[in-house]
PDB file of C-alpha atoms in Angstrom:
ATOM      1  CA  UNK A   1     131.158  57.590 178.611  1.00  0.00           C
ATOM      2  CA  UNK A   2     129.490  55.983 175.863  1.00  0.00           C
ATOM      3  CA  UNK A   3     131.801  55.502 172.458  1.00  0.00           C
ATOM      4  CA  UNK A   4     132.950  57.975 170.028  1.00  0.00           C
ATOM      5  CA  UNK A   5     132.995  57.186 166.221  1.00  0.00           C
ATOM      6  CA  UNK A   6     135.986  58.794 164.191  1.00  0.00           C
ATOM      7  CA  UNK A   7     135.317  61.997 162.289  1.00  0.00           C
ATOM      8  CA  UNK A   8     133.792  61.047 159.566  1.00  0.00           C
ATOM      9  CA  UNK A   9     134.794  63.189 156.502  1.00  0.00           C
ATOM     10  CA  UNK A  10     133.183  63.624 153.211  1.00  0.00           C
ATOM     11  CA  UNK A  11     134.592  61.729 150.437  1.00  0.00           C
ATOM     12  CA  UNK A  12     136.734  63.682 148.326  1.00  0.00           C
ATOM     13  CA  UNK A  13     135.143  64.811 144.675  1.00  0.00           C
ATOM     14  CA  UNK A  14     136.958  63.141 141.784  1.00  0.00           C
ATOM     15  CA  UNK A  15     138.970  66.243 140.193  1.00  0.00           C
ATOM     16  CA  UNK A  16     137.364  68.224 137.292  1.00  0.00           C
ATOM     17  CA  UNK A  17     139.015  68.726 133.605  1.00  0.00           C
ATOM     18  CA  UNK A  18     137.049  71.204 131.622  1.00  0.00           C
ATOM     19  CA  UNK A  19     137.063  70.352 127.606  1.00  0.00           C
ATOM     20  CA  UNK A  20     139.767  70.534 126.005  1.00  0.00           C
ATOM     21  CA  UNK A  21     138.517  73.474 123.231  1.00  0.00           C
ATOM     22  CA  UNK A  22     138.641  72.197 120.070  1.00  0.00           C
ATOM     23  CA  UNK A  23     140.787  74.360 117.788  1.00  0.00           C
ATOM     24  CA  UNK A  24     140.166  77.891 116.426  1.00  0.00           C
ATOM     25  CA  UNK A  25     139.904  78.365 112.545  1.00  0.00           C
ATOM     26  CA  UNK A  26     138.846  80.895 110.639  1.00  0.00           C
ATOM     27  CA  UNK A  27     136.615  80.445 107.952  1.00  0.00           C
ATOM     28  CA  UNK A  28     135.472  82.027 105.326  1.00  0.00           C
ATOM     29  CA  UNK A  29     132.580  80.857 103.403  1.00  0.00           C
ATOM     30  CA  UNK A  30     133.116  80.035  98.985  1.00  0.00           C
ATOM     31  CA  UNK A  31     130.319  79.317  97.430  1.00  0.00           C
ATOM     32  CA  UNK A  32     131.014  76.873  94.773  1.00  0.00           C
ATOM     33  CA  UNK A  33     128.487  77.533  91.641  1.00  0.00           C
ATOM     34  CA  UNK A  34     128.312  74.239  89.337  1.00  0.00           C
ATOM     35  CA  UNK A  35     125.482  75.025  86.185  1.00  0.00           C
ATOM     36  CA  UNK A  36     125.683  70.992  84.593  1.00  0.00           C
ATOM     37  CA  UNK A  37     125.913  70.347  81.064  1.00  0.00           C
ATOM     38  CA  UNK A  38     124.067  68.445  78.391  1.00  0.00           C
ATOM     39  CA  UNK A  39     125.664  65.310  80.871  1.00  0.00           C
ATOM     40  CA  UNK A  40     125.594  66.231  83.925  1.00  0.00           C
ATOM     41  CA  UNK A  41     126.617  62.970  85.258  1.00  0.00           C
ATOM     42  CA  UNK A  42     129.925  63.363  83.614  1.00  0.00           C
ATOM     43  CA  UNK A  43     130.299  66.547  86.023  1.00  0.00           C
ATOM     44  CA  UNK A  44     132.982  66.198  89.556  1.00  0.00           C
ATOM     45  CA  UNK A  45     134.940  68.667  91.619  1.00  0.00           C
ATOM     46  CA  UNK A  46     136.881  68.437  95.033  1.00  0.00           C
ATOM     47  CA  UNK A  47     138.945  71.495  96.844  1.00  0.00           C
ATOM     48  CA  UNK A  48     142.002  70.211  98.819  1.00  0.00           C
ATOM     49  CA  UNK A  49     143.894  72.005 101.267  1.00  0.00           C
ATOM     50  CA  UNK A  50     147.616  72.371 100.875  1.00  0.00           C
ATOM     51  CA  UNK A  51     148.237  69.442 102.653  1.00  0.00           C
ATOM     52  CA  UNK A  52     146.587  67.236 100.143  1.00  0.00           C
ATOM     53  CA  UNK A  53     143.157  66.193 102.611  1.00  0.00           C
ATOM     54  CA  UNK A  54     139.193  66.265 100.544  1.00  0.00           C
ATOM     55  CA  UNK A  55     137.412  69.109 101.684  1.00  0.00           C
ATOM     56  CA  UNK A  56     134.849  69.967  99.822  1.00  0.00           C
ATOM     57  CA  UNK A  57     133.612  67.948  96.875  1.00  0.00           C
ATOM     58  CA  UNK A  58     130.441  67.496  94.756  1.00  0.00           C
ATOM     59  CA  UNK A  59     128.991  64.314  91.943  1.00  0.00           C
ATOM     60  CA  UNK A  60     126.017  62.554  90.646  1.00  0.00           C
ATOM     61  CA  UNK A  61     123.967  65.951  89.186  1.00  0.00           C
ATOM     62  CA  UNK A  62     121.263  64.800  87.152  1.00  0.00           C
ATOM     63  CA  UNK A  63     119.700  67.644  85.995  1.00  0.00           C
ATOM     64  CA  UNK A  64     120.942  69.627  82.847  1.00  0.00           C
ATOM     65  CA  UNK A  65     121.557  72.586  82.592  1.00  0.00           C
ATOM     66  CA  UNK A  66     120.917  73.476  86.100  1.00  0.00           C
ATOM     67  CA  UNK A  67     122.369  75.036  89.463  1.00  0.00           C
ATOM     68  CA  UNK A  68     123.803  73.849  91.952  1.00  0.00           C
ATOM     69  CA  UNK A  69     125.318  76.260  94.561  1.00  0.00           C
ATOM     70  CA  UNK A  70     127.604  74.641  97.688  1.00  0.00           C
ATOM     71  CA  UNK A  71     128.778  76.750 100.533  1.00  0.00           C
ATOM     72  CA  UNK A  72     131.918  75.313 101.677  1.00  0.00           C
ATOM     73  CA  UNK A  73     133.920  76.684 104.970  1.00  0.00           C
ATOM     74  CA  UNK A  74     137.178  76.721 103.531  1.00  0.00           C
ATOM     75  CA  UNK A  75     140.437  77.982 106.602  1.00  0.00           C
ATOM     76  CA  UNK A  76     142.046  81.181 105.988  1.00  0.00           C
ATOM     77  CA  UNK A  77     145.833  81.912 105.677  1.00  0.00           C
ATOM     78  CA  UNK A  78     145.822  77.798 103.892  1.00  0.00           C
ATOM     79  CA  UNK A  79     146.243  77.229  99.964  1.00  0.00           C
ATOM     80  CA  UNK A  80     143.937  75.338  98.352  1.00  0.00           C
ATOM     81  CA  UNK A  81     142.792  73.636  95.036  1.00  0.00           C
ATOM     82  CA  UNK A  82     140.068  73.622  93.318  1.00  0.00           C
ATOM     83  CA  UNK A  83     139.343  70.668  90.708  1.00  0.00           C
ATOM     84  CA  UNK A  84     136.907  70.003  88.106  1.00  0.00           C
ATOM     85  CA  UNK A  85     136.554  66.834  86.104  1.00  0.00           C
ATOM     86  CA  UNK A  86     134.124  66.336  82.678  1.00  0.00           C
ATOM     87  CA  UNK A  87     134.766  61.455  82.824  1.00  0.00           C
ATOM     88  CA  UNK A  88     134.162  61.882  78.964  1.00  0.00           C
ATOM     89  CA  UNK A  89     136.982  65.082  78.345  1.00  0.00           C
ATOM     90  CA  UNK A  90     135.098  67.596  77.126  1.00  0.00           C
ATOM     91  CA  UNK A  91     134.630  69.967  79.748  1.00  0.00           C
ATOM     92  CA  UNK A  92     131.564  71.078  80.619  1.00  0.00           C
ATOM     93  CA  UNK A  93     131.033  74.511  77.603  1.00  0.00           C
ATOM     94  CA  UNK A  94     130.468  74.396  74.975  1.00  0.00           C
ATOM     95  CA  UNK A  95     129.616  71.771  73.013  1.00  0.00           C
ATOM     96  CA  UNK A  96     126.956  69.898  74.124  1.00  0.00           C
ATOM     97  CA  UNK A  97     125.145  72.102  76.449  1.00  0.00           C
ATOM     98  CA  UNK A  98     126.532  75.465  78.216  1.00  0.00           C
ATOM     99  CA  UNK A  99     128.262  74.304  81.330  1.00  0.00           C
ATOM    100  CA  UNK A 100     129.930  76.312  83.730  1.00  0.00           C
ATOM    101  CA  UNK A 101     131.593  76.464  87.277  1.00  0.00           C
ATOM    102  CA  UNK A 102     132.715  79.559  89.488  1.00  0.00           C
ATOM    103  CA  UNK A 103     133.975  80.107  93.171  1.00  0.00           C
ATOM    104  CA  UNK A 104     133.254  83.293  95.308  1.00  0.00           C
ATOM    105  CA  UNK A 105     133.891  84.809  98.475  1.00  0.00           C
ATOM    106  CA  UNK A 106     130.884  86.874  98.867  1.00  0.00           C
ATOM    107  CA  UNK A 107     129.959  89.040  95.629  1.00  0.00           C
ATOM    108  CA  UNK A 108     133.498  88.765  94.087  1.00  0.00           C
ATOM    109  CA  UNK A 109     133.707  86.169  91.986  1.00  0.00           C
ATOM    110  CA  UNK A 110     137.429  84.471  91.907  1.00  0.00           C
ATOM    111  CA  UNK A 111     137.338  81.460  89.181  1.00  0.00           C
ATOM    112  CA  UNK A 112     135.261  80.729  86.968  1.00  0.00           C
ATOM    113  CA  UNK A 113     135.429  78.680  83.522  1.00  0.00           C
ATOM    114  CA  UNK A 114     133.927  75.724  81.512  1.00  0.00           C
ATOM    115  CA  UNK A 115     136.014  75.078  79.253  1.00  0.00           C
ATOM    116  CA  UNK A 116     138.241  72.703  79.320  1.00  0.00           C
ATOM    117  CA  UNK A 117     139.297  68.914  78.776  1.00  0.00           C
ATOM    118  CA  UNK A 118     139.280  66.147  81.318  1.00  0.00           C
ATOM    119  CA  UNK A 119     140.245  68.745  83.504  1.00  0.00           C
ATOM    120  CA  UNK A 120     141.391  71.451  85.719  1.00  0.00           C
ATOM    121  CA  UNK A 121     142.770  72.903  88.169  1.00  0.00           C
ATOM    122  CA  UNK A 122     142.397  76.097  90.519  1.00  0.00           C
ATOM    123  CA  UNK A 123     145.071  76.669  93.052  1.00  0.00           C
ATOM    124  CA  UNK A 124     144.110  79.918  95.040  1.00  0.00           C
ATOM    125  CA  UNK A 125     145.287  81.282  99.112  1.00  0.00           C
ATOM    126  CA  UNK A 126     142.732  82.656 100.966  1.00  0.00           C
ATOM    127  CA  UNK A 127     143.782  85.207 103.431  1.00  0.00           C
ATOM    128  CA  UNK A 128     142.235  85.627 107.059  1.00  0.00           C
ATOM    129  CA  UNK A 129     141.275  89.758 105.527  1.00  0.00           C
ATOM    130  CA  UNK A 130     138.673  88.094 103.469  1.00  0.00           C
ATOM    131  CA  UNK A 131     140.786  88.645 100.329  1.00  0.00           C
ATOM    132  CA  UNK A 132     141.928  85.750  97.838  1.00  0.00           C
ATOM    133  CA  UNK A 133     145.267  85.837  95.726  1.00  0.00           C
ATOM    134  CA  UNK A 134     144.409  83.480  92.310  1.00  0.00           C
ATOM    135  CA  UNK A 135     147.972  81.729  91.249  1.00  0.00           C
ATOM    136  CA  UNK A 136     147.031  82.294  87.667  1.00  0.00           C
ATOM    137  CA  UNK A 137     150.249  79.462  86.856  1.00  0.00           C
ATOM    138  CA  UNK A 138     147.733  76.380  87.982  1.00  0.00           C
ATOM    139  CA  UNK A 139     145.032  77.166  85.979  1.00  0.00           C
ATOM    140  CA  UNK A 140     146.037  73.957  84.020  1.00  0.00           C
ATOM    141  CA  UNK A 141     143.501  73.036  80.866  1.00  0.00           C
ATOM    142  CA  UNK A 142     141.705  76.156  81.133  1.00  0.00           C
ATOM    143  CA  UNK A 143     141.064  78.233  78.283  1.00  0.00           C
ATOM    144  CA  UNK A 144     141.280  81.089  80.303  1.00  0.00           C
ATOM    145  CA  UNK A 145     144.221  80.637  82.847  1.00  0.00           C
ATOM    146  CA  UNK A 146     147.391  82.287  83.022  1.00  0.00           C
ATOM    147  CA  UNK A 147     149.139  85.545  81.904  1.00  0.00           C
ATOM    148  CA  UNK A 148     146.037  87.847  80.354  1.00  0.00           C
ATOM    149  CA  UNK A 149     143.369  87.213  83.526  1.00  0.00           C
ATOM    150  CA  UNK A 150     142.642  89.995  84.273  1.00  0.00           C
ATOM    151  CA  UNK A 151     142.688  91.070  88.184  1.00  0.00           C
ATOM    152  CA  UNK A 152     141.081  93.372  91.099  1.00  0.00           C
ATOM    153  CA  UNK A 153     141.326  94.967  94.075  1.00  0.00           C
ATOM    154  CA  UNK A 154     139.734  91.340  95.439  1.00  0.00           C
ATOM    155  CA  UNK A 155     141.239  89.216  92.688  1.00  0.00           C
ATOM    156  CA  UNK A 156     145.214  89.022  92.637  1.00  0.00           C
ATOM    157  CA  UNK A 157     147.882  87.001  91.295  1.00  0.00           C
ATOM    158  CA  UNK A 158     149.106  84.584  93.704  1.00  0.00           C
ATOM    159  CA  UNK A 159     152.626  84.030  91.278  1.00  0.00           C
ATOM    160  CA  UNK A 160     153.102  87.715  90.222  1.00  0.00           C
ATOM    161  CA  UNK A 161     152.051  91.062  90.008  1.00  0.00           C
ATOM    162  CA  UNK A 162     149.441  92.772  89.400  1.00  0.00           C
ATOM    163  CA  UNK A 163     149.640  95.718  87.671  1.00  0.00           C
ATOM    164  CA  UNK A 164     147.461  99.118  87.126  1.00  0.00           C
ATOM    165  CA  UNK A 165     146.340  97.658  84.257  1.00  0.00           C
ATOM    166  CA  UNK A 166     143.938  94.816  85.563  1.00  0.00           C
ATOM    167  CA  UNK A 167     146.355  92.965  84.024  1.00  0.00           C
ATOM    168  CA  UNK A 168     148.263  89.389  85.381  1.00  0.00           C
ATOM    169  CA  UNK A 169     151.968  90.097  84.193  1.00  0.00           C
TER     170      UNK A 169
END
């Protein structure tokens, strides 16, 4: 009888590990609109999250009296702080140009200004429902900030109540 060879078993494939999906974060696209004054290179801004990580920024502006629009993805249910700085210390309105800044969610502007010294800061919470809560007590350096700021259905007060009059108390 001819010699028999042992049965051949095919090699066992290595187990396939599926890739780990990235954590799902809910993103709110916030529009940051900077209208530069007559000295645009003096202006810069950042947005930091509640852990202190910088999540968006802008600087290096060169054109006077020009809108620069930045769409930034900010995580829902996270407190963020927007800081704007002017290196000369005269803000971006109104001594040397009519500069301004606005942060908007959809069609709703929830932070705006331009009259400050070296810097201004605003803290806000983006809810998963597409609403924004603004802590007006953090409007450091901004002339319009604090109690008395107008509020509405999509422009709330974080640290106090928005009364029926539409004024943060």
